Each structure stands twice: as C-alpha cells, then as structure tokens.
Short mmCIF file of N, CA and C and ligand atoms in Angstrom, two decimals:
data_model
loop_
_atom_site.label_atom_id
_atom_site.label_comp_id
_atom_site.label_asym_id
_atom_site.label_seq_id
_atom_site.Cartn_x
_atom_site.Cartn_y
_atom_site.Cartn_z
N MET A 1 -32.00 35.99 -33.14
CA MET A 1 -31.22 36.15 -34.38
C MET A 1 -31.40 37.56 -34.93
N GLU A 2 -30.31 38.15 -35.38
CA GLU A 2 -30.38 39.49 -35.95
C GLU A 2 -31.21 39.47 -37.23
N MET A 3 -31.91 40.55 -37.49
CA MET A 3 -32.71 40.63 -38.70
C MET A 3 -31.96 41.42 -39.76
N ILE A 4 -32.07 40.94 -40.98
CA ILE A 4 -31.43 41.64 -42.10
C ILE A 4 -32.16 42.95 -42.35
N ASP A 5 -31.40 43.97 -42.64
CA ASP A 5 -31.99 45.26 -42.98
C ASP A 5 -32.31 45.24 -44.49
N PHE A 6 -33.46 44.63 -44.81
CA PHE A 6 -33.86 44.50 -46.22
C PHE A 6 -34.00 45.86 -46.89
N GLU A 7 -34.63 46.77 -46.19
CA GLU A 7 -34.87 48.10 -46.79
C GLU A 7 -33.55 48.80 -47.08
N GLY A 8 -32.61 48.69 -46.14
CA GLY A 8 -31.31 49.31 -46.32
C GLY A 8 -30.58 48.73 -47.52
N ALA A 9 -30.90 47.47 -47.87
CA ALA A 9 -30.25 46.80 -49.00
C ALA A 9 -31.09 46.93 -50.27
N GLY A 10 -32.07 47.82 -50.27
CA GLY A 10 -32.85 48.06 -51.47
C GLY A 10 -34.15 47.28 -51.55
N GLY A 11 -34.46 46.54 -50.49
CA GLY A 11 -35.71 45.79 -50.45
C GLY A 11 -35.63 44.51 -51.26
N VAL A 12 -36.71 43.74 -51.19
CA VAL A 12 -36.79 42.49 -51.95
C VAL A 12 -37.42 42.82 -53.30
N GLU A 13 -36.65 42.62 -54.35
CA GLU A 13 -37.12 42.98 -55.69
C GLU A 13 -37.85 41.77 -56.30
N THR A 14 -39.00 42.03 -56.91
CA THR A 14 -39.88 40.97 -57.40
C THR A 14 -39.18 40.02 -58.38
N GLY A 15 -38.42 40.55 -59.33
CA GLY A 15 -37.75 39.71 -60.32
C GLY A 15 -36.77 38.75 -59.68
N ARG A 16 -36.01 39.25 -58.70
CA ARG A 16 -35.03 38.40 -58.00
C ARG A 16 -35.76 37.34 -57.19
N LEU A 17 -36.86 37.76 -56.57
CA LEU A 17 -37.64 36.83 -55.76
C LEU A 17 -38.16 35.69 -56.63
N GLU A 18 -38.68 36.05 -57.81
CA GLU A 18 -39.21 35.04 -58.73
C GLU A 18 -38.10 34.08 -59.16
N ARG A 19 -36.91 34.64 -59.48
CA ARG A 19 -35.81 33.79 -59.96
C ARG A 19 -35.26 32.89 -58.86
N CYS A 20 -35.32 33.36 -57.61
CA CYS A 20 -34.77 32.56 -56.51
C CYS A 20 -35.54 31.26 -56.32
N LEU A 21 -36.80 31.25 -56.76
CA LEU A 21 -37.63 30.06 -56.55
C LEU A 21 -37.17 28.89 -57.40
N GLY A 22 -36.39 29.16 -58.47
CA GLY A 22 -35.89 28.09 -59.31
C GLY A 22 -34.52 27.59 -58.89
N LEU A 23 -33.98 28.14 -57.80
CA LEU A 23 -32.63 27.77 -57.36
C LEU A 23 -32.70 26.73 -56.25
N THR A 24 -31.58 26.03 -56.08
CA THR A 24 -31.48 25.04 -55.01
C THR A 24 -30.42 25.52 -54.01
N ALA A 25 -30.83 25.67 -52.77
CA ALA A 25 -29.90 26.09 -51.72
C ALA A 25 -29.61 24.91 -50.81
N VAL A 26 -28.35 24.49 -50.77
CA VAL A 26 -27.95 23.37 -49.91
C VAL A 26 -27.14 23.92 -48.75
N ARG A 27 -27.58 23.56 -47.55
CA ARG A 27 -26.92 24.04 -46.34
C ARG A 27 -25.59 23.30 -46.17
N VAL A 28 -24.50 24.05 -46.07
CA VAL A 28 -23.19 23.42 -45.92
C VAL A 28 -22.56 23.74 -44.57
N GLY A 29 -23.24 24.51 -43.77
CA GLY A 29 -22.73 24.88 -42.45
C GLY A 29 -23.71 25.82 -41.80
N LEU A 30 -23.36 26.32 -40.63
CA LEU A 30 -24.26 27.21 -39.91
C LEU A 30 -24.44 28.52 -40.70
N GLY A 31 -25.62 28.66 -41.28
CA GLY A 31 -25.92 29.88 -42.04
C GLY A 31 -25.19 29.96 -43.37
N ARG A 32 -24.55 28.84 -43.78
CA ARG A 32 -23.81 28.87 -45.05
C ARG A 32 -24.48 27.97 -46.07
N TYR A 33 -24.60 28.49 -47.28
CA TYR A 33 -25.32 27.76 -48.33
C TYR A 33 -24.55 27.76 -49.63
N ARG A 34 -24.69 26.66 -50.37
CA ARG A 34 -24.22 26.61 -51.75
C ARG A 34 -25.48 26.64 -52.59
N VAL A 35 -25.58 27.65 -53.45
CA VAL A 35 -26.80 27.85 -54.23
C VAL A 35 -26.52 27.53 -55.69
N THR A 36 -27.27 26.57 -56.22
CA THR A 36 -27.10 26.16 -57.61
C THR A 36 -28.41 26.31 -58.38
N GLY A 37 -28.30 26.21 -59.69
CA GLY A 37 -29.50 26.30 -60.53
C GLY A 37 -29.47 27.51 -61.43
N GLY A 38 -28.53 28.43 -61.17
CA GLY A 38 -28.36 29.59 -62.03
C GLY A 38 -27.24 29.33 -63.02
N ASP A 39 -26.65 30.40 -63.55
CA ASP A 39 -25.57 30.25 -64.52
C ASP A 39 -24.39 29.51 -63.90
N GLU A 40 -24.09 29.81 -62.66
CA GLU A 40 -23.01 29.13 -61.96
C GLU A 40 -23.34 29.10 -60.45
N PRO A 41 -22.72 28.14 -59.74
CA PRO A 41 -23.01 28.05 -58.30
C PRO A 41 -22.43 29.24 -57.52
N HIS A 42 -23.09 29.59 -56.45
CA HIS A 42 -22.59 30.68 -55.60
C HIS A 42 -22.66 30.28 -54.14
N TRP A 43 -21.84 30.96 -53.34
CA TRP A 43 -21.79 30.70 -51.91
C TRP A 43 -22.45 31.86 -51.17
N VAL A 44 -23.33 31.52 -50.25
CA VAL A 44 -24.02 32.54 -49.46
C VAL A 44 -23.69 32.32 -47.99
N ASP A 45 -23.43 33.41 -47.30
CA ASP A 45 -23.16 33.36 -45.87
C ASP A 45 -24.16 34.25 -45.15
N LEU A 46 -25.01 33.63 -44.36
CA LEU A 46 -26.04 34.39 -43.63
C LEU A 46 -25.64 34.62 -42.18
N ARG A 47 -24.42 34.21 -41.82
CA ARG A 47 -24.07 34.22 -40.40
C ARG A 47 -24.18 35.60 -39.78
N SER A 48 -23.78 36.61 -40.54
CA SER A 48 -24.05 37.96 -40.08
C SER A 48 -25.31 38.40 -40.81
N GLN A 49 -26.45 38.19 -40.18
CA GLN A 49 -27.72 38.39 -40.87
C GLN A 49 -27.95 39.85 -41.25
N LEU A 50 -27.32 40.76 -40.53
CA LEU A 50 -27.49 42.17 -40.89
C LEU A 50 -26.89 42.45 -42.24
N VAL A 51 -25.76 41.77 -42.54
CA VAL A 51 -25.10 41.95 -43.82
C VAL A 51 -24.84 40.58 -44.43
N PRO A 52 -25.87 39.96 -45.04
CA PRO A 52 -25.65 38.66 -45.66
C PRO A 52 -24.69 38.81 -46.83
N ARG A 53 -23.97 37.74 -47.14
CA ARG A 53 -22.97 37.85 -48.20
C ARG A 53 -23.19 36.79 -49.27
N CYS A 54 -22.91 37.19 -50.50
CA CYS A 54 -22.92 36.25 -51.61
C CYS A 54 -21.75 36.65 -52.51
N ASP A 55 -21.21 35.66 -53.24
CA ASP A 55 -20.05 35.97 -54.08
C ASP A 55 -20.46 36.29 -55.53
N CYS A 56 -21.75 36.55 -55.78
CA CYS A 56 -22.15 36.89 -57.15
C CYS A 56 -22.01 38.39 -57.40
N GLY A 57 -21.96 38.75 -58.66
CA GLY A 57 -21.78 40.15 -59.04
C GLY A 57 -22.93 41.03 -58.62
N ASP A 58 -24.14 40.48 -58.68
CA ASP A 58 -25.32 41.25 -58.31
C ASP A 58 -25.19 41.78 -56.89
N HIS A 59 -24.70 40.92 -56.01
CA HIS A 59 -24.55 41.32 -54.61
C HIS A 59 -23.30 42.17 -54.42
N LEU A 60 -22.19 41.75 -54.99
CA LEU A 60 -20.92 42.44 -54.76
C LEU A 60 -20.91 43.84 -55.36
N TRP A 61 -21.46 43.98 -56.55
CA TRP A 61 -21.36 45.27 -57.24
C TRP A 61 -22.55 46.17 -57.01
N ARG A 62 -23.72 45.57 -56.88
CA ARG A 62 -24.91 46.42 -56.69
C ARG A 62 -25.34 46.48 -55.24
N GLU A 63 -24.69 45.65 -54.37
CA GLU A 63 -25.03 45.63 -52.95
C GLU A 63 -26.52 45.42 -52.72
N ARG A 64 -27.06 44.46 -53.47
CA ARG A 64 -28.48 44.15 -53.34
C ARG A 64 -28.67 42.78 -52.69
N VAL A 65 -29.87 42.56 -52.18
CA VAL A 65 -30.25 41.23 -51.72
C VAL A 65 -30.50 40.41 -52.99
N CYS A 66 -29.51 39.59 -53.37
CA CYS A 66 -29.58 38.86 -54.64
C CYS A 66 -30.46 37.62 -54.52
N LYS A 67 -30.72 36.98 -55.67
CA LYS A 67 -31.59 35.81 -55.68
C LYS A 67 -31.01 34.65 -54.88
N HIS A 68 -29.66 34.59 -54.79
CA HIS A 68 -29.04 33.50 -54.03
C HIS A 68 -29.28 33.66 -52.53
N ILE A 69 -29.16 34.91 -52.07
CA ILE A 69 -29.43 35.19 -50.65
C ILE A 69 -30.90 34.91 -50.34
N LEU A 70 -31.78 35.28 -51.27
CA LEU A 70 -33.21 35.01 -51.07
C LEU A 70 -33.47 33.51 -51.02
N ALA A 71 -32.80 32.75 -51.91
CA ALA A 71 -32.98 31.29 -51.92
C ALA A 71 -32.52 30.69 -50.59
N ALA A 72 -31.41 31.19 -50.06
CA ALA A 72 -30.89 30.68 -48.78
C ALA A 72 -31.84 31.05 -47.64
N LEU A 73 -32.36 32.27 -47.67
CA LEU A 73 -33.28 32.71 -46.62
C LEU A 73 -34.58 31.90 -46.66
N LEU A 74 -35.00 31.59 -47.86
CA LEU A 74 -36.22 30.80 -48.02
C LEU A 74 -36.00 29.41 -47.43
N ARG A 75 -34.81 28.87 -47.68
CA ARG A 75 -34.44 27.54 -47.15
C ARG A 75 -34.41 27.58 -45.62
N GLU A 76 -34.04 28.74 -45.06
CA GLU A 76 -34.01 28.90 -43.60
C GLU A 76 -35.42 29.12 -43.04
N GLY A 77 -36.37 29.36 -43.94
CA GLY A 77 -37.73 29.61 -43.49
C GLY A 77 -37.94 31.03 -42.99
N ASP A 78 -37.18 31.97 -43.52
CA ASP A 78 -37.30 33.36 -43.10
C ASP A 78 -38.73 33.87 -43.35
N PRO A 79 -39.43 34.28 -42.29
CA PRO A 79 -40.83 34.66 -42.44
C PRO A 79 -41.07 35.83 -43.38
N ARG A 80 -40.12 36.75 -43.45
CA ARG A 80 -40.33 37.91 -44.33
C ARG A 80 -40.24 37.51 -45.80
N VAL A 81 -39.32 36.60 -46.12
CA VAL A 81 -39.20 36.17 -47.51
C VAL A 81 -40.42 35.35 -47.90
N ILE A 82 -40.91 34.52 -46.98
CA ILE A 82 -42.12 33.74 -47.26
C ILE A 82 -43.30 34.67 -47.50
N ARG A 83 -43.37 35.73 -46.71
CA ARG A 83 -44.45 36.72 -46.88
C ARG A 83 -44.34 37.38 -48.26
N GLU A 84 -43.09 37.67 -48.66
CA GLU A 84 -42.87 38.29 -49.98
C GLU A 84 -43.31 37.34 -51.10
N VAL A 85 -43.05 36.04 -50.92
CA VAL A 85 -43.48 35.06 -51.92
C VAL A 85 -45.01 35.05 -52.00
N GLY A 86 -45.65 35.13 -50.85
CA GLY A 86 -47.11 35.20 -50.82
C GLY A 86 -47.61 36.40 -51.60
N GLY A 87 -46.94 37.53 -51.42
CA GLY A 87 -47.33 38.75 -52.14
C GLY A 87 -47.14 38.59 -53.63
N LEU A 88 -46.06 37.88 -54.02
CA LEU A 88 -45.78 37.65 -55.43
C LEU A 88 -46.87 36.79 -56.06
N VAL A 89 -47.28 35.75 -55.34
CA VAL A 89 -48.33 34.86 -55.84
C VAL A 89 -49.63 35.64 -56.04
N ARG A 90 -49.98 36.47 -55.06
CA ARG A 90 -51.20 37.27 -55.18
C ARG A 90 -51.13 38.20 -56.38
N GLN A 91 -49.94 38.77 -56.56
CA GLN A 91 -49.72 39.71 -57.68
C GLN A 91 -49.89 39.01 -59.02
N LEU A 92 -49.35 37.78 -59.12
CA LEU A 92 -49.42 37.02 -60.37
C LEU A 92 -50.84 36.54 -60.65
N ARG A 93 -51.56 36.26 -59.57
CA ARG A 93 -52.92 35.74 -59.72
C ARG A 93 -53.84 36.84 -60.25
N GLY A 94 -53.50 38.08 -59.93
CA GLY A 94 -54.31 39.21 -60.39
C GLY A 94 -55.46 39.47 -59.43
N PRO A 95 -56.21 40.53 -59.71
CA PRO A 95 -57.29 40.91 -58.80
C PRO A 95 -58.38 39.84 -58.74
N ARG A 96 -58.87 39.60 -57.55
CA ARG A 96 -59.96 38.61 -57.37
C ARG A 96 -61.29 39.22 -57.80
N ARG A 97 -62.09 38.34 -58.38
CA ARG A 97 -63.43 38.83 -58.75
C ARG A 97 -64.46 38.33 -57.78
ZN1 ZN B 1 -25.88 36.15 -55.18
#
C-alpha cells in the first residue's frame, strides 16, 4: 500500500490529532469512510493514500491532513497515526519523575 506523504501535507498536527479521537469513522467501502462526531459529517477517501481526500474546508482550503482523515487512518490501523497518538499521550502525561 502506498504511504501518505504526511510531511508534504504539513505533518500531523497535535490539535487535529486530539480532535480526531472524538470522531467516529465508519467504513463504507474500500478506503472510504463517513466520519461523524464533528459539526457535520464528512466523507474521506483513502484510496489514493498519497493524496487522501476529505470534503471538509480544513482539507480543501488548507490542504492539510485534517482530523477526519486522521480518524479514518486510525480506523485503518495506520501505524504512523497510532505512533503519533502515543506521542500525544506521552506529551499530555508530562515528564516522568
Ligand atoms: Zn476533513
């Protein structure tokens, strides 16, 4: 499977990552998701993993990896997004004593 160029898309931003965890991604086809739980439902298409698509403004206008795409990737079990979630948890937990 092709890998998404996260860095080319601005990387995974912590705020979006945090918000994606509250969303529900339902698989409606091969690499296609309906993501709910935000202001309104959105459609995500991961079929071209290099250029994932979402119909929200964040993705269309800012060309960023939006929270909906992250939610869909998490549902797919994408190892990089899971790693990013791990990093977020460590960050929130603060330095270990
Ligand atoms: Zn989106």
